[in-house]
Backbone as JSON, one array per atom type, in Angstrom:
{
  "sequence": "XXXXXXXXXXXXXXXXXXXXXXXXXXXXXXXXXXXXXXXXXXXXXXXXXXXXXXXXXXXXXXXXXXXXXXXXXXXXXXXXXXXXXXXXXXXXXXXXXXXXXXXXXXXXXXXXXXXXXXXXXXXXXXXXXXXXXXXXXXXXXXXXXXXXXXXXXXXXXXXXXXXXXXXXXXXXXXXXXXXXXXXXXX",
  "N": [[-18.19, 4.02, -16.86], [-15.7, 3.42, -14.26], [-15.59, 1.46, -11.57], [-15.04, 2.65, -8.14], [-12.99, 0.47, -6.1], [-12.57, -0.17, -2.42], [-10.33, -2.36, -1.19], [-8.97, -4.06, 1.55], [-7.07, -5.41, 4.14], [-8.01, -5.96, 7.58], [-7.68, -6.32, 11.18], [-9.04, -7.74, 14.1], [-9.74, -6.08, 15.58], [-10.13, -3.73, 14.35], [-7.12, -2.42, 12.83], [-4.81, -2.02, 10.54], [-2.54, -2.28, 10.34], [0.0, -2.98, 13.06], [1.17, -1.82, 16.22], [3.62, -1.14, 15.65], [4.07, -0.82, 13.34], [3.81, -3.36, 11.79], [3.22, -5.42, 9.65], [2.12, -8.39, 9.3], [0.89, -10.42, 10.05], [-1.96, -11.11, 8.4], [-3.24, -14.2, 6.6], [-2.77, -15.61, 3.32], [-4.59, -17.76, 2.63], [-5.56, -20.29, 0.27], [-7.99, -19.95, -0.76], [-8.48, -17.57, -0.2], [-6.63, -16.2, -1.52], [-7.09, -16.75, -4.1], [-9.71, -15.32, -4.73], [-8.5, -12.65, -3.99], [-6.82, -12.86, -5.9], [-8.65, -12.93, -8.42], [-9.98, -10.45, -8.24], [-8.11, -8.33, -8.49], [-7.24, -9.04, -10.78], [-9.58, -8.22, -12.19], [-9.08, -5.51, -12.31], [-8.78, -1.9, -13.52], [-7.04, -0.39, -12.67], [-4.44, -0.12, -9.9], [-5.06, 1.64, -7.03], [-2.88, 3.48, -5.04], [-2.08, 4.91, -1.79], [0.61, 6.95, -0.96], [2.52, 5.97, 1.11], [1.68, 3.7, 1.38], [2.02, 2.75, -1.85], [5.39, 2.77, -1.68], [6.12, 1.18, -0.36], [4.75, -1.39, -2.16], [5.81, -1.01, -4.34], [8.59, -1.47, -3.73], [8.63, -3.91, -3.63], [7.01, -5.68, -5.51], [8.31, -5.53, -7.82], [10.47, -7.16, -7.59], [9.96, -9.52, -6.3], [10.11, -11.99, -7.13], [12.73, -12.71, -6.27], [12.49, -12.45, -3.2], [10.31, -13.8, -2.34], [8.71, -17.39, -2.18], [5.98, -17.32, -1.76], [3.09, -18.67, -3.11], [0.96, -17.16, -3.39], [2.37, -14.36, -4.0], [3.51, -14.83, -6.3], [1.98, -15.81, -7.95], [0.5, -13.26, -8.24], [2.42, -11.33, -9.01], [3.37, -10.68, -11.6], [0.91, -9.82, -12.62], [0.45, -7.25, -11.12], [2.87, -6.04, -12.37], [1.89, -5.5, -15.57], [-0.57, -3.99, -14.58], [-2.04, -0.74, -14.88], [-1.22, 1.89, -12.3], [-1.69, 4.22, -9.74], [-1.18, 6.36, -7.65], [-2.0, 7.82, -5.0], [-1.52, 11.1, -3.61], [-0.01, 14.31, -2.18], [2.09, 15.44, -1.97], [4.26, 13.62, -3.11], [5.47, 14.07, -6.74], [6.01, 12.75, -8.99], [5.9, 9.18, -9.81], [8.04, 5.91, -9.94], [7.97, 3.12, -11.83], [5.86, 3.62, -14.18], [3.72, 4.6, -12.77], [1.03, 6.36, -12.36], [0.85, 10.19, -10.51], [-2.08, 11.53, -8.92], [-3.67, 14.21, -6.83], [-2.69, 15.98, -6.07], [-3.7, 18.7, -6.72], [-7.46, 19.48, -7.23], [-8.7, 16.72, -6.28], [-10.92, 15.26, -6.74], [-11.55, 16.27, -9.31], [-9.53, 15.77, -10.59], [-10.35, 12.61, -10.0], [-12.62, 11.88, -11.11], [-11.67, 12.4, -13.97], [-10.13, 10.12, -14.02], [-11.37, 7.89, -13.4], [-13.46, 7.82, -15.76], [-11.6, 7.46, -17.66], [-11.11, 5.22, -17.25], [-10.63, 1.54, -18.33], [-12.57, -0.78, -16.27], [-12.35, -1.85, -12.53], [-11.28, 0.71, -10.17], [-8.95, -0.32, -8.24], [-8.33, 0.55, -4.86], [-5.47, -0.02, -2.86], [-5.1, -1.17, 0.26], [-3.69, 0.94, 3.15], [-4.29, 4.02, 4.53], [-4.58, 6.59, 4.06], [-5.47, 7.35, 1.39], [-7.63, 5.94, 0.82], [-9.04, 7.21, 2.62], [-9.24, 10.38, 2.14], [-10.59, 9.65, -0.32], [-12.81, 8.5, 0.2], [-14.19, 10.68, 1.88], [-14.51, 12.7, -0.02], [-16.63, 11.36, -1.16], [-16.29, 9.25, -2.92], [-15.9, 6.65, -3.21], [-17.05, 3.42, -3.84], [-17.36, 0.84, -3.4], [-16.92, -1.34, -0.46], [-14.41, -3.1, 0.51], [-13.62, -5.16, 2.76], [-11.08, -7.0, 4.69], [-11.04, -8.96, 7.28], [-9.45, -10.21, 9.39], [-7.88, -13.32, 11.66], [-6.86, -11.9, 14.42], [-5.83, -9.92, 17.23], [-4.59, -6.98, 17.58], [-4.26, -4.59, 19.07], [-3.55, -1.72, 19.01], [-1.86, 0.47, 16.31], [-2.75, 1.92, 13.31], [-5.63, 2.9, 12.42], [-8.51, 1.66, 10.19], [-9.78, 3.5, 7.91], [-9.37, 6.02, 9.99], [-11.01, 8.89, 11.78], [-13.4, 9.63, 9.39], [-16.14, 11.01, 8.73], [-19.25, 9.89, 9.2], [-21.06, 7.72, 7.26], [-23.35, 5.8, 5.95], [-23.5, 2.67, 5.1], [-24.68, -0.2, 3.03], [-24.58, -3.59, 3.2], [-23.35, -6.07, 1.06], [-22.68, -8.2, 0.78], [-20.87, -11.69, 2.51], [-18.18, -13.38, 2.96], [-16.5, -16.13, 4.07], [-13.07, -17.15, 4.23], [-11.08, -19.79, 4.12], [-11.36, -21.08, 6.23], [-10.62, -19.3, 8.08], [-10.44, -16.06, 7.57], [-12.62, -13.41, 7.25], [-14.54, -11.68, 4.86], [-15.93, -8.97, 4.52], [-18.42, -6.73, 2.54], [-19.28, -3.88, 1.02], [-21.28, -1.8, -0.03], [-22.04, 1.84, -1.57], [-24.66, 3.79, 0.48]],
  "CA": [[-17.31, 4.59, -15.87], [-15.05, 2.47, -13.93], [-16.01, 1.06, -10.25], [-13.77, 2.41, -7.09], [-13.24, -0.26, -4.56], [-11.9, 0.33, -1.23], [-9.58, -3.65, -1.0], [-8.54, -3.78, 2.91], [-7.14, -6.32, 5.27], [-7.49, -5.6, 8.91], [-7.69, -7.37, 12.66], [-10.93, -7.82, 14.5], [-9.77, -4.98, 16.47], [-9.92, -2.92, 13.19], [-6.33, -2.02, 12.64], [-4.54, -1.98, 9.49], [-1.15, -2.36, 10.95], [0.2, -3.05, 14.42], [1.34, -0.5, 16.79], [5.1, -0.94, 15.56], [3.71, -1.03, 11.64], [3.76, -4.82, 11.78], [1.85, -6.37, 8.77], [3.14, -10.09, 9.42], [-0.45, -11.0, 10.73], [-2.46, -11.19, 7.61], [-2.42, -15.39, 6.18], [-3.36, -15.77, 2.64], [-4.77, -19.06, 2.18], [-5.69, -20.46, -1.21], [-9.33, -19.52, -1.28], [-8.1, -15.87, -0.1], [-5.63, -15.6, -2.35], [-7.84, -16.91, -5.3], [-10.63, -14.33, -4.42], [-7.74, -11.27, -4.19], [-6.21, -12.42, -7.66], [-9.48, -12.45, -9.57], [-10.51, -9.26, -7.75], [-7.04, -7.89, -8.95], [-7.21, -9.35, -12.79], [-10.51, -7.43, -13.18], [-8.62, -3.9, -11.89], [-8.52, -1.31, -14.12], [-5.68, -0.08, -12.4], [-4.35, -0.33, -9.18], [-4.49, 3.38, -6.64], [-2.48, 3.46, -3.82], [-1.29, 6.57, -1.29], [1.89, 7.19, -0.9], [3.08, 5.07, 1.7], [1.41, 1.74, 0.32], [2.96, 2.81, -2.36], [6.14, 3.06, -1.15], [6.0, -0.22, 0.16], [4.47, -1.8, -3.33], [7.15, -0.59, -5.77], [9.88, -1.86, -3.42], [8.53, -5.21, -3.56], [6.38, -6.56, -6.16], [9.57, -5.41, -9.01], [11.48, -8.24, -7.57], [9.23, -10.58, -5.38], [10.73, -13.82, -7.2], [13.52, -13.15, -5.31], [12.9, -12.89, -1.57], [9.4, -15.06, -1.83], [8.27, -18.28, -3.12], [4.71, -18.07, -1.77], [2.52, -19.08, -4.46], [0.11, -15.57, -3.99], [3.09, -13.6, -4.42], [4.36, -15.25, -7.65], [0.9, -15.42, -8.81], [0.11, -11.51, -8.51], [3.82, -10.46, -9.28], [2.87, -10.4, -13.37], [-0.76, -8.84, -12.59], [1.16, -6.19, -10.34], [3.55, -5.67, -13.14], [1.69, -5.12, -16.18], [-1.74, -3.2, -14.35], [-1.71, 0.8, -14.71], [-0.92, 2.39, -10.95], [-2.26, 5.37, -9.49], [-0.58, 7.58, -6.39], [-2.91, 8.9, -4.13], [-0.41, 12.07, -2.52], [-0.05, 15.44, -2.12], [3.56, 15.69, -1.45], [4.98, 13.32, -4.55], [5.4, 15.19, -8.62], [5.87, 11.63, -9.75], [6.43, 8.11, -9.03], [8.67, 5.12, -10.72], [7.13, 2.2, -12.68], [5.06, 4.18, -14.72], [2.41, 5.11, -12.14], [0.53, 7.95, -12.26], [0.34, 10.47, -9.29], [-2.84, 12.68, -8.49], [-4.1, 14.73, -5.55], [-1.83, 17.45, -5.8], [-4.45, 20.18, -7.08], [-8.02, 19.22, -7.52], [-8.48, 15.55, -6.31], [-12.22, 15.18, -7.2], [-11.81, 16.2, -10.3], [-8.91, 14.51, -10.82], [-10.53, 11.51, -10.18], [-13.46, 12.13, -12.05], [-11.22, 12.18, -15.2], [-9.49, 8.92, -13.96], [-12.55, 7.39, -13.62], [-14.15, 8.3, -17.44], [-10.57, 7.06, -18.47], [-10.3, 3.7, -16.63], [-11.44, 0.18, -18.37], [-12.16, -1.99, -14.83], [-12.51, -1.6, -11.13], [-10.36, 1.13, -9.42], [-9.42, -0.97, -6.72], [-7.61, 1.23, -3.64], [-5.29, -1.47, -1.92], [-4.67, -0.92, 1.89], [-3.78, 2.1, 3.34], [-5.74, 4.44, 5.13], [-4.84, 7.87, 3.64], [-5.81, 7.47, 0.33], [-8.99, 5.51, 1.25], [-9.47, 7.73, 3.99], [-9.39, 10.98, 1.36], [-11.5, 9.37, -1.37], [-13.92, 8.25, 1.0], [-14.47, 11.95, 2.55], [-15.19, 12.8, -1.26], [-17.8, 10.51, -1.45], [-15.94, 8.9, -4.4], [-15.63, 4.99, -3.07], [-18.42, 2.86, -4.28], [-17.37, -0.27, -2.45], [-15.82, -1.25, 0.51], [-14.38, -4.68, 0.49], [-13.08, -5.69, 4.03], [-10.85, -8.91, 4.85], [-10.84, -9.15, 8.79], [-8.2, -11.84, 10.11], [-8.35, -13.34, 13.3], [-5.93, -11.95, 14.95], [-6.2, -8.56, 17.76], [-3.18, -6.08, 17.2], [-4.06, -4.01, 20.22], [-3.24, -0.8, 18.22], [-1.67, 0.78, 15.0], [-3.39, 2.44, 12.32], [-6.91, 2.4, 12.12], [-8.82, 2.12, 9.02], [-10.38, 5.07, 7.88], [-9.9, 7.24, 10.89], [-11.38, 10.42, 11.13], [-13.92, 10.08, 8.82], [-17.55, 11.07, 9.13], [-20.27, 8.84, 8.79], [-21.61, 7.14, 5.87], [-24.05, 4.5, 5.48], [-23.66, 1.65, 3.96], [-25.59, -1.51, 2.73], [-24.19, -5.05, 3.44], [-23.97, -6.88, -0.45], [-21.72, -10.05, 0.73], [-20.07, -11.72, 3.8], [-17.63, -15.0, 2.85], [-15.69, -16.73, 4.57], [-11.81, -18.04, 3.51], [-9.66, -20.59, 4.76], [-11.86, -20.92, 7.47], [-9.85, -18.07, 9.22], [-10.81, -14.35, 7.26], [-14.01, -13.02, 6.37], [-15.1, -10.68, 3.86], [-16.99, -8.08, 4.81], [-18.27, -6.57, 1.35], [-20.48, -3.03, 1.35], [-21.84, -0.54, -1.18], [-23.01, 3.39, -0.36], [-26.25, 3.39, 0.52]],
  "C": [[-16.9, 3.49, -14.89], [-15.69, 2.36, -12.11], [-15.28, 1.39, -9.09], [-13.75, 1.57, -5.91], [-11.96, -0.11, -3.67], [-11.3, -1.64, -0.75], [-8.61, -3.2, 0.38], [-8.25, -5.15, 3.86], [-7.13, -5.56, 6.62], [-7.97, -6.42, 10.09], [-8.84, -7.12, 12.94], [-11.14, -6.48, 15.32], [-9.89, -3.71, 15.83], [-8.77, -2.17, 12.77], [-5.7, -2.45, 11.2], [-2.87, -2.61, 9.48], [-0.75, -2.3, 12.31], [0.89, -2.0, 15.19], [2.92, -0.35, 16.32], [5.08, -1.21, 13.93], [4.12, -2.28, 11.27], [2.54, -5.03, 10.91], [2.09, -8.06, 8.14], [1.76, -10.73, 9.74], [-1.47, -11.69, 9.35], [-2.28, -12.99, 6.37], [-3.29, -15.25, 4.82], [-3.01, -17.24, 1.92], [-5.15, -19.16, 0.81], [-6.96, -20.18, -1.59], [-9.44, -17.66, -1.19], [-7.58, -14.99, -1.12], [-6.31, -15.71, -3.87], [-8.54, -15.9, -5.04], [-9.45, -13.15, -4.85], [-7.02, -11.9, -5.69], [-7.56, -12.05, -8.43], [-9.87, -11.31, -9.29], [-8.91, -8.51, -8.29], [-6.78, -7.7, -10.76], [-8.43, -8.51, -13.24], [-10.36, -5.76, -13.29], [-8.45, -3.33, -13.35], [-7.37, -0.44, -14.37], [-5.67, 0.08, -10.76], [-3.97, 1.34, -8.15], [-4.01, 2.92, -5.22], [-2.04, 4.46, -3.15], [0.04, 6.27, -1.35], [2.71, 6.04, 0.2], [3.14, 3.78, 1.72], [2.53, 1.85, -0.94], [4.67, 2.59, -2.82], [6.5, 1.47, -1.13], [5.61, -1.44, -0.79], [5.41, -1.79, -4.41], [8.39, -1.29, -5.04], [9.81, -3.44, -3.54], [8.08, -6.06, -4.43], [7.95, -6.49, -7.46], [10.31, -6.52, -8.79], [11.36, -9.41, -6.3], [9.66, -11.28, -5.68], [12.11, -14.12, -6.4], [14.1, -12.62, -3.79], [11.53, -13.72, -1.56], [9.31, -16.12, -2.96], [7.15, -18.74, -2.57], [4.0, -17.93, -2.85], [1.49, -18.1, -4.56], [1.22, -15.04, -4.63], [3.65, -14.17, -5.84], [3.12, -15.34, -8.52], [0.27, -14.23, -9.35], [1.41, -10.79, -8.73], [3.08, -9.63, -11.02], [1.2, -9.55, -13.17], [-0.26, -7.17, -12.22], [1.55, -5.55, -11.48], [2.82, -4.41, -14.73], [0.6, -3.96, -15.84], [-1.37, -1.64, -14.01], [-2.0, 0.93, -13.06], [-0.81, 4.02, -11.06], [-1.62, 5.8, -8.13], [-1.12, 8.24, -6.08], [-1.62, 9.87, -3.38], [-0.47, 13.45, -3.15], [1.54, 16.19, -1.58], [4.51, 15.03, -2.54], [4.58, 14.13, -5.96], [5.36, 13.8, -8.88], [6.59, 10.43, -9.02], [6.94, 7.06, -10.08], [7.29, 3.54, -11.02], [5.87, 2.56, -13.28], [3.5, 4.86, -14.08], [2.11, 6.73, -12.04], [0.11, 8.91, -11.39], [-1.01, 11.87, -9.59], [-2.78, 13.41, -7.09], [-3.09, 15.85, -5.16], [-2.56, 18.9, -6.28], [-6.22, 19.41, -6.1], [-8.51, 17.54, -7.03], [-10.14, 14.75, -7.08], [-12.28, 15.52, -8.63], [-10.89, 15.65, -10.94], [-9.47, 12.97, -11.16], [-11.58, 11.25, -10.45], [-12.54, 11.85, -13.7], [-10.33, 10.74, -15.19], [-10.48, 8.04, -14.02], [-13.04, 7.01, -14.76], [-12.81, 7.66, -18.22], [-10.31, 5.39, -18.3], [-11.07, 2.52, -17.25], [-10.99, -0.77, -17.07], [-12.38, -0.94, -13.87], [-10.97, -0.31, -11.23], [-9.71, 0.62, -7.9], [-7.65, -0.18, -5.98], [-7.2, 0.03, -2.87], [-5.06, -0.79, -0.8], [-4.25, 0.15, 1.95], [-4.88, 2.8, 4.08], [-6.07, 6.21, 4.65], [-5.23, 8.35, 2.59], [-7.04, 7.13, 0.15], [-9.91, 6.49, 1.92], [-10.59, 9.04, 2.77], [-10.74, 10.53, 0.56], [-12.71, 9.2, -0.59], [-14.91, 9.41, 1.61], [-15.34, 12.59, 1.72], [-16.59, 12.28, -1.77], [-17.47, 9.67, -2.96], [-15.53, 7.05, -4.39], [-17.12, 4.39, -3.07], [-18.65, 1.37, -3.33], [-16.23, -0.4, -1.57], [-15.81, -2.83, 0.89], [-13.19, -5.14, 1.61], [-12.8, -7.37, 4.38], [-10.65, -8.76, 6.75], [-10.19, -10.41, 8.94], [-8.53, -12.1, 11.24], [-7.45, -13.51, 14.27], [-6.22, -10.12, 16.03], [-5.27, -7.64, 17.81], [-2.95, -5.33, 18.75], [-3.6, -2.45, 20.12], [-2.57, -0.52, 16.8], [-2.41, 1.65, 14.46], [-4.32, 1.65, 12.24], [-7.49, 2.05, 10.71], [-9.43, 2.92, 9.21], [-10.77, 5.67, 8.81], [-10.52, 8.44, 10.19], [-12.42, 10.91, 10.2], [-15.3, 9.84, 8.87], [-18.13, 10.45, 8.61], [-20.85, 9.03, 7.76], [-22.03, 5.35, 6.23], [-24.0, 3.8, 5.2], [-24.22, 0.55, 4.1], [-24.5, -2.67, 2.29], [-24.25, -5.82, 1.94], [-23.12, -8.35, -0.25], [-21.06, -9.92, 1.95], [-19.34, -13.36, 2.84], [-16.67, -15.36, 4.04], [-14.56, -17.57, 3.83], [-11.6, -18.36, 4.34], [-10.07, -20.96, 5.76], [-11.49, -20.25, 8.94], [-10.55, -16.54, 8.51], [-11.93, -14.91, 6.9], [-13.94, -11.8, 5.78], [-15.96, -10.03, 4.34], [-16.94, -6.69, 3.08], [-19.61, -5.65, 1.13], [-20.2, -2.24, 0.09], [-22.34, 0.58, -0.57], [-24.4, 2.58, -0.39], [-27.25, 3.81, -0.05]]
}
């Protein structure tokens, strides 16, 4: 059965996005960006809510032409070919073959996504799809990039949701700017 990880950048102040949904803050250096591709190449498929989403499909389809940083051209083709999942409760279906749940059942939904998936489930950013799964008790790891930068508001990560435990399994340090903060339940 496949692994779900919770993949998150956010500020020291714990925001996800800035109070005017500014995500310009976030630098991915070459030890960052190495770390998030191989953590990407071992996905089983990639779940995102609806508004990551949103924001994913409009961009990775044709990243070669508005960037030429060397993450983005490196994870375009990973992006491309890796099955995609739609955390929402308001989309029937979504473009580039991704598959949406959470419109009945989400637990058991993702119980059968699970039993189906070769690889990590890795949940990229976002907080409502994380948020959800997390409530479930259905996220196994929680793999936090903190920047060093203070937003001062925005979107939290996982507001709202009641406590849970967890045990510390890795801290790194990239670029000598982010750290990893890298937990399992308990």
């Amino acid at each position: 059965m496949s692994k779900v990880i919770y993949w998150v950048h956010q500020s020291v102040d714990g925001f996800i996005e800035g109070p005017n949904g500014e995500f310009d803050w976030p630098a991915m250096g070459d030890e960052l960006s190495a770390y998030s591709i191989g953590l990407t190449e071992r996905a089983g498929a990639f779940v995102y809510g609806r508004r990551v989403w949103e924001m994913m499909s409009s961009y990775w389809p044709q990243v070669e032409s508005i960037s030429d940083h060397p993450h983005d051209l490196a994870f375009a083709p990973i992006w491309r070919r890796t099955p995609k999942v739609v955390v929402s409760r308001t989309l029937a279906e979504a473009d580039h073959g991704a598959r949406v749940v959470g419109g009945g059942d989400l637990a058991a939904e993702w119980a059968a996504l699970r039993a189906e998936t070769d690889g990590d489930l890795l949940v990229t950013g976002g907080t409502g799809a994380a948020t959800a799964l997390a409530a479930l008790g259905l996220v196994d790891e929680y793999q936090v990039v903190v920047h060093p930068v203070l937003l001062g508001g925005g979107r939290q990560v996982l507001p709202e949701l009641a406590r849970k435990d967890l045990r510390l399994v890795e801290t790194r340090a990239f670029d000598g700017r982010a750290v990893l903060l890298r937990y399992r339940q308990a």
